[in-house]
Amino acid sequence: MKKKRPTLQDIADRVDATKMTVSRCLRAPDTVSEGLRERIFNVAEQLGYIPNRAPDLLSRATSHSIGVLVPSLTNQVFADVIVGIEAYTEPAGYHLMLSHYGYSPELEERSLASLLSYNVDGVILSDRDHTPRSLRMLETAGIPIVEIMDTRRPPLQQAVGYDNVQAAYEMVSEMIRRGRRQVIYLAVRLDERTRQREQGYRQAMEEQGLTPITLQSSQRSSYSVGAALMQEIQRDHPSADSIFCTNDDVAVGAYFECLRHGVKVPEQMAIAGFHGHDVGQAMTPRLASVITPRQAIGEAAAKTLLSRIRGESVEHQVMDLGYRIEVGKTL
């Protein structure tokens, strides 16, 4: 059962104003005095007020809609996750309300406010880090929450994913076991999962007395970014013998750059990626990668969320679906 959310009247009672004045202030702040405007917004923030864009009935009933927040709509990782989610929500008669936030906690906050304003019955979030206001809104909404792609940190309510640190550690350890000594980590989009993979990479390197080196780009993951980072390696780290990439797009781009410059893979340069995208598994030589169960994660997240919407209890707070190390032909 959804919690009773704070209303315009609740704010009005606290600031000693009419409900109409509060509504006008939230829609057009310049129409009220500065002092009243500040009091209204402070109280709304304290209460975790969420605007209501749905009919009144839906405030107290199920809307048969689920909010899904992903950091990117162009990344194949999250496209696969959404396919998995829809495999359960569509047959159950639930509509997905999808929004993306470009890896920005502030944009996630605004997107979350919009989704919650439609009284969704549950939300699937793609990150563990949220702004204080996002956390207050989620608490106010009182609906089931599932976070995906990370099992390393304690979830708000429930998480479905895999251990990014351990996955990176195992892949880099395999590269070292095969004789590589100068492994460089290529990072993009310095989000929490990228940092976790760097942690696993550094752990594997330092355990063997090797020096970790990270090259990074703030741009989104792409073939061109991988090619650019490979150019940087050739210029600044000519003795490097292998790279571990935070995403397969980067790894494939780096491979193409090696082809352009006559660098033999894997003889002169070993390459490993992350996620096991189709392009890497279809190319020759087949890309070494950490194969992650993206569609299964979406399916499990949707299945457990629907169960909790029906009032069933949480069986597992953390569902670790694991991963597989694919050595391919590039190590």
Short mmCIF file of C-alpha atoms in Angstrom, two decimals:
data_model
loop_
_atom_site.label_atom_id
_atom_site.label_comp_id
_atom_site.label_asym_id
_atom_site.label_seq_id
_atom_site.Cartn_x
_atom_site.Cartn_y
_atom_site.Cartn_z
CA MET A 1 0.00 0.00 0.00
CA LYS A 2 1.39 3.39 -0.98
CA LYS A 3 2.07 5.88 1.80
CA LYS A 4 -0.05 9.02 2.02
CA ARG A 5 2.11 11.66 0.41
CA PRO A 6 2.42 15.26 1.65
CA THR A 7 -0.12 17.51 -0.08
CA LEU A 8 -0.29 21.17 -1.03
CA GLN A 9 -2.56 21.63 1.98
CA ASP A 10 0.13 20.20 4.29
CA ILE A 11 2.57 22.83 3.01
CA ALA A 12 -0.04 25.58 3.22
CA ASP A 13 -0.81 24.75 6.87
CA ARG A 14 2.87 25.01 7.81
CA VAL A 15 3.52 28.35 6.10
CA ASP A 16 0.15 29.89 7.00
CA ALA A 17 -0.94 30.41 3.41
CA THR A 18 -3.73 29.14 1.18
CA LYS A 19 -3.42 25.98 -0.87
CA MET A 20 -3.90 28.10 -4.01
CA THR A 21 -0.99 30.36 -3.06
CA VAL A 22 1.29 27.36 -2.50
CA SER A 23 0.27 25.86 -5.83
CA ARG A 24 0.91 29.16 -7.62
CA CYS A 25 4.31 29.52 -5.96
CA LEU A 26 5.43 26.03 -7.00
CA ARG A 27 4.32 26.66 -10.59
CA ALA A 28 5.50 30.29 -10.88
CA PRO A 29 7.79 31.26 -7.97
CA ASP A 30 8.01 34.93 -8.97
CA THR A 31 4.28 35.42 -8.32
CA VAL A 32 4.73 35.41 -4.51
CA SER A 33 6.94 37.45 -2.17
CA GLU A 34 10.54 36.38 -1.64
CA GLY A 35 10.02 35.55 2.05
CA LEU A 36 6.94 33.40 1.46
CA ARG A 37 8.56 31.74 -1.53
CA GLU A 38 11.55 30.74 0.59
CA ARG A 39 9.30 29.33 3.36
CA ILE A 40 7.19 27.34 0.87
CA PHE A 41 10.19 25.78 -0.85
CA ASN A 42 11.89 24.97 2.47
CA VAL A 43 8.78 23.18 3.79
CA ALA A 44 8.26 21.35 0.50
CA GLU A 45 11.88 20.18 0.70
CA GLN A 46 11.54 19.05 4.33
CA LEU A 47 8.35 17.10 3.60
CA GLY A 48 9.72 15.52 0.42
CA TYR A 49 6.74 16.91 -1.46
CA ILE A 50 6.10 15.26 -4.86
CA PRO A 51 3.79 17.04 -7.33
CA ASN A 52 0.78 14.95 -8.36
CA ARG A 53 0.21 14.75 -12.12
CA ALA A 54 -2.06 11.72 -11.97
CA PRO A 55 -5.78 11.59 -11.14
CA ASP A 56 -6.53 11.67 -7.40
CA LEU A 57 -7.68 8.05 -7.41
CA LEU A 58 -4.18 6.87 -8.37
CA SER A 59 -2.72 8.47 -5.25
CA ARG A 60 -4.42 5.74 -3.28
CA ALA A 61 -4.44 2.88 -5.79
CA THR A 62 -2.07 1.10 -8.13
CA SER A 63 -1.31 2.93 -11.37
CA HIS A 64 0.05 -0.20 -13.10
CA SER A 65 3.13 1.75 -14.11
CA ILE A 66 6.78 1.33 -13.12
CA GLY A 67 9.45 4.00 -13.27
CA VAL A 68 12.83 3.00 -14.72
CA LEU A 69 15.83 5.33 -14.52
CA VAL A 70 18.90 4.55 -16.63
CA PRO A 71 22.03 6.67 -17.15
CA SER A 72 22.05 6.20 -20.93
CA LEU A 73 19.63 5.18 -23.68
CA THR A 74 22.40 4.60 -26.24
CA ASN A 75 24.44 2.16 -24.16
CA GLN A 76 23.74 -1.46 -25.15
CA VAL A 77 24.11 -2.51 -21.50
CA PHE A 78 20.93 -0.70 -20.48
CA ALA A 79 19.10 -1.54 -23.69
CA ASP A 80 19.54 -5.21 -22.74
CA VAL A 81 18.38 -4.51 -19.18
CA ILE A 82 15.20 -2.84 -20.45
CA VAL A 83 14.45 -5.85 -22.67
CA GLY A 84 14.67 -8.03 -19.56
CA ILE A 85 12.41 -5.73 -17.54
CA GLU A 86 9.75 -5.63 -20.23
CA ALA A 87 9.77 -9.44 -20.46
CA TYR A 88 8.02 -9.42 -17.05
CA THR A 89 6.19 -6.09 -16.90
CA GLU A 90 4.35 -6.31 -20.24
CA PRO A 91 2.66 -9.70 -19.59
CA ALA A 92 1.73 -8.46 -16.11
CA GLY A 93 -0.02 -5.42 -17.57
CA TYR A 94 2.44 -2.84 -16.28
CA HIS A 95 3.54 0.17 -18.30
CA LEU A 96 7.19 1.30 -18.18
CA MET A 97 7.87 4.99 -17.66
CA LEU A 98 11.45 5.36 -18.80
CA SER A 99 13.82 8.25 -18.15
CA HIS A 100 17.57 8.76 -18.47
CA TYR A 101 19.88 11.08 -16.52
CA GLY A 102 23.24 11.09 -18.29
CA TYR A 103 25.15 9.90 -15.19
CA SER A 104 24.18 13.14 -13.37
CA PRO A 105 22.72 12.78 -9.82
CA GLU A 106 21.05 16.19 -10.21
CA LEU A 107 19.34 15.18 -13.45
CA GLU A 108 18.39 11.86 -11.85
CA GLU A 109 16.71 13.88 -9.07
CA ARG A 110 14.62 15.86 -11.56
CA SER A 111 13.74 12.76 -13.56
CA LEU A 112 12.79 10.89 -10.40
CA ALA A 113 10.53 13.76 -9.28
CA SER A 114 8.77 13.61 -12.65
CA LEU A 115 8.27 9.84 -12.50
CA LEU A 116 7.01 9.90 -8.92
CA SER A 117 4.57 12.68 -9.77
CA TYR A 118 2.67 10.12 -11.86
CA ASN A 119 2.31 7.82 -8.84
CA VAL A 120 4.28 4.90 -10.25
CA ASP A 121 3.90 1.70 -8.23
CA GLY A 122 7.64 1.01 -8.02
CA VAL A 123 10.98 2.18 -9.38
CA ILE A 124 14.10 0.53 -10.79
CA LEU A 125 17.24 2.63 -10.33
CA SER A 126 20.59 2.09 -12.06
CA ASP A 127 22.85 3.65 -9.42
CA ARG A 128 23.36 3.51 -5.67
CA ASP A 129 24.32 7.18 -5.24
CA HIS A 130 21.40 9.62 -5.02
CA THR A 131 21.00 13.23 -3.92
CA PRO A 132 19.50 13.95 -0.47
CA ARG A 133 16.30 15.20 -2.12
CA SER A 134 16.02 12.02 -4.21
CA LEU A 135 16.30 9.96 -1.03
CA ARG A 136 13.61 12.04 0.69
CA MET A 137 11.26 11.68 -2.28
CA LEU A 138 11.77 7.92 -2.37
CA GLU A 139 11.04 7.70 1.36
CA THR A 140 7.93 9.86 0.93
CA ALA A 141 6.67 7.77 -1.99
CA GLY A 142 6.83 4.60 0.11
CA ILE A 143 7.00 2.29 -2.91
CA PRO A 144 9.22 -0.72 -3.72
CA ILE A 145 12.71 0.16 -5.02
CA VAL A 146 15.21 -2.08 -6.79
CA GLU A 147 18.73 -0.89 -7.67
CA ILE A 148 20.58 -2.71 -10.43
CA MET A 149 24.13 -3.42 -11.71
CA ASP A 150 25.90 -3.23 -8.33
CA THR A 151 25.94 -5.70 -5.44
CA ARG A 152 29.00 -4.24 -3.74
CA ARG A 153 27.27 -1.70 -1.51
CA PRO A 154 24.20 -2.05 0.73
CA PRO A 155 21.05 -1.13 -1.27
CA LEU A 156 18.27 1.23 -0.23
CA GLN A 157 15.89 -1.74 -0.24
CA GLN A 158 17.01 -4.37 -2.73
CA ALA A 159 19.75 -4.79 -5.37
CA VAL A 160 20.22 -7.05 -8.40
CA GLY A 161 23.54 -7.25 -10.22
CA TYR A 162 27.10 -8.51 -9.84
CA ASP A 163 30.37 -7.59 -8.11
CA ASN A 164 32.27 -5.18 -10.36
CA VAL A 165 35.39 -5.21 -8.17
CA GLN A 166 35.73 -9.00 -8.18
CA ALA A 167 34.96 -9.25 -11.90
CA ALA A 168 37.72 -6.77 -12.79
CA TYR A 169 40.12 -8.46 -10.38
CA GLU A 170 39.57 -11.87 -11.99
CA MET A 171 39.99 -10.60 -15.55
CA VAL A 172 43.20 -8.67 -14.80
CA SER A 173 44.55 -11.61 -12.78
CA GLU A 174 44.01 -13.82 -15.85
CA MET A 175 45.91 -11.33 -18.01
CA ILE A 176 48.81 -11.33 -15.54
CA ARG A 177 48.73 -15.13 -15.34
CA ARG A 178 49.23 -15.20 -19.11
CA GLY A 179 52.43 -13.20 -18.78
CA ARG A 180 51.27 -9.58 -19.11
CA ARG A 181 53.16 -7.16 -16.88
CA GLN A 182 52.23 -3.69 -18.07
CA VAL A 183 48.43 -3.69 -18.02
CA ILE A 184 46.79 -0.26 -18.41
CA TYR A 185 43.19 0.41 -17.35
CA LEU A 186 41.08 2.51 -19.74
CA ALA A 187 38.25 4.31 -17.94
CA VAL A 188 35.36 6.46 -19.19
CA ARG A 189 32.44 8.13 -17.44
CA LEU A 190 33.91 8.09 -13.94
CA ASP A 191 30.78 6.68 -12.34
CA GLU A 192 30.82 4.30 -9.38
CA ARG A 193 30.98 1.13 -11.49
CA THR A 194 34.01 2.43 -13.40
CA ARG A 195 35.72 3.20 -10.08
CA GLN A 196 34.88 -0.23 -8.72
CA ARG A 197 36.47 -1.87 -11.75
CA GLU A 198 39.54 0.25 -11.25
CA GLN A 199 39.68 -0.97 -7.65
CA GLY A 200 39.68 -4.59 -8.81
CA TYR A 201 42.31 -3.80 -11.46
CA ARG A 202 44.61 -2.12 -8.94
CA GLN A 203 44.18 -4.94 -6.45
CA ALA A 204 45.22 -7.54 -9.05
CA MET A 205 48.22 -5.47 -10.18
CA GLU A 206 49.51 -4.60 -6.72
CA GLU A 207 49.21 -8.20 -5.49
CA GLN A 208 51.79 -9.12 -8.14
CA GLY A 209 54.02 -6.13 -7.43
CA LEU A 210 53.04 -4.41 -10.69
CA THR A 211 52.40 -0.69 -11.19
CA PRO A 212 48.78 0.22 -12.05
CA ILE A 213 48.21 3.00 -14.60
CA THR A 214 44.77 4.42 -15.40
CA LEU A 215 43.99 6.51 -18.49
CA GLN A 216 40.58 8.13 -18.48
CA SER A 217 38.12 10.12 -20.55
CA SER A 218 35.07 12.01 -19.32
CA GLN A 219 33.26 11.24 -22.59
CA ARG A 220 30.69 8.48 -22.95
CA SER A 221 31.90 5.04 -23.91
CA SER A 222 32.50 4.72 -27.68
CA TYR A 223 34.80 3.23 -30.30
CA SER A 224 36.35 6.64 -30.98
CA VAL A 225 37.19 7.15 -27.31
CA GLY A 226 38.88 3.74 -27.25
CA ALA A 227 40.90 4.66 -30.33
CA ALA A 228 41.95 7.99 -28.79
CA LEU A 229 43.06 6.34 -25.56
CA MET A 230 45.06 3.76 -27.53
CA GLN A 231 46.82 6.61 -29.34
CA GLU A 232 47.71 8.03 -25.93
CA ILE A 233 49.16 4.67 -24.88
CA GLN A 234 51.29 4.44 -28.02
CA ARG A 235 52.58 7.95 -27.43
CA ASP A 236 53.11 7.97 -23.65
CA HIS A 237 53.37 4.28 -22.68
CA PRO A 238 55.11 2.50 -25.60
CA SER A 239 56.18 -0.45 -23.41
CA ALA A 240 52.58 -1.33 -22.41
CA ASP A 241 51.69 -4.90 -23.36
CA SER A 242 47.98 -5.03 -22.50
CA ILE A 243 44.86 -2.99 -21.72
CA PHE A 244 41.80 -3.68 -19.60
CA CYS A 245 38.83 -1.54 -20.64
CA THR A 246 35.84 -0.56 -18.54
CA ASN A 247 33.53 -1.26 -21.51
CA ASP A 248 33.64 -3.32 -24.70
CA ASP A 249 33.05 -0.24 -26.87
CA VAL A 250 36.36 1.17 -25.64
CA ALA A 251 38.11 -2.18 -26.15
CA VAL A 252 36.85 -2.55 -29.73
CA GLY A 253 37.90 1.00 -30.57
CA ALA A 254 41.36 0.31 -29.15
CA TYR A 255 41.56 -2.88 -31.23
CA PHE A 256 40.75 -0.99 -34.46
CA GLU A 257 43.47 1.53 -33.59
CA CYS A 258 45.95 -1.32 -33.19
CA LEU A 259 44.96 -2.58 -36.65
CA ARG A 260 45.54 0.86 -38.15
CA HIS A 261 49.05 1.02 -36.74
CA GLY A 262 50.06 -2.58 -37.36
CA VAL A 263 50.13 -3.53 -33.67
CA LYS A 264 49.48 -7.27 -33.47
CA VAL A 265 46.74 -8.47 -31.09
CA PRO A 266 47.36 -10.34 -28.87
CA GLU A 267 51.07 -10.87 -29.66
CA GLN A 268 52.08 -7.27 -28.99
CA MET A 269 48.99 -5.96 -27.22
CA ALA A 270 46.44 -7.97 -25.25
CA ILE A 271 42.96 -6.43 -24.97
CA ALA A 272 40.11 -7.18 -22.58
CA GLY A 273 36.75 -5.46 -22.23
CA PHE A 274 33.72 -5.59 -19.98
CA HIS A 275 30.09 -6.68 -20.56
CA GLY A 276 30.46 -9.03 -23.54
CA HIS A 277 28.74 -6.92 -26.20
CA ASP A 278 27.71 -8.70 -29.41
CA VAL A 279 30.23 -6.80 -31.54
CA GLY A 280 33.16 -8.04 -29.45
CA GLN A 281 31.94 -11.63 -29.40
CA ALA A 282 31.27 -11.65 -33.16
CA MET A 283 34.53 -10.07 -34.31
CA THR A 284 37.69 -11.97 -35.24
CA PRO A 285 39.63 -12.40 -33.03
CA ARG A 286 36.89 -12.74 -30.42
CA LEU A 287 37.29 -10.11 -27.70
CA ALA A 288 38.21 -11.18 -24.18
CA SER A 289 35.55 -9.74 -21.87
CA VAL A 290 33.69 -10.04 -18.59
CA ILE A 291 30.30 -11.37 -19.70
CA THR A 292 27.55 -9.78 -17.60
CA PRO A 293 23.91 -11.01 -17.48
CA ARG A 294 22.22 -7.73 -18.39
CA GLN A 295 18.91 -9.15 -19.60
CA ALA A 296 18.72 -11.53 -16.64
CA ILE A 297 19.31 -8.60 -14.30
CA GLY A 298 16.37 -6.76 -15.86
CA GLU A 299 14.17 -9.84 -15.58
CA ALA A 300 15.09 -10.46 -11.93
CA ALA A 301 14.60 -6.78 -11.01
CA ALA A 302 11.16 -6.67 -12.62
CA LYS A 303 10.10 -10.01 -11.15
CA THR A 304 10.99 -9.09 -7.57
CA LEU A 305 9.54 -5.58 -7.92
CA LEU A 306 6.19 -6.92 -9.13
CA SER A 307 6.16 -9.43 -6.27
CA ARG A 308 6.66 -6.65 -3.73
CA ILE A 309 4.00 -4.47 -5.37
CA ARG A 310 1.63 -7.38 -4.76
CA GLY A 311 2.58 -7.22 -1.09
CA GLU A 312 4.99 -10.15 -0.95
CA SER A 313 8.04 -9.86 1.32
CA VAL A 314 11.65 -9.44 0.21
CA GLU A 315 13.35 -12.85 -0.01
CA HIS A 316 16.85 -11.61 -0.77
CA GLN A 317 18.05 -8.07 -0.15
CA VAL A 318 20.93 -8.60 -2.59
CA MET A 319 20.67 -10.84 -5.66
CA ASP A 320 24.11 -11.45 -7.17
CA LEU A 321 23.70 -12.99 -10.63
CA GLY A 322 27.44 -13.28 -11.22
CA TYR A 323 29.43 -12.98 -14.44
CA ARG A 324 31.67 -15.07 -16.70
CA ILE A 325 35.27 -14.48 -17.75
CA GLU A 326 35.57 -14.97 -21.53
CA VAL A 327 39.24 -15.10 -22.54
CA GLY A 328 38.41 -14.99 -26.26
CA LYS A 329 41.36 -14.67 -28.62
CA THR A 330 42.72 -11.24 -27.64
CA LEU A 331 44.68 -12.29 -24.54
#
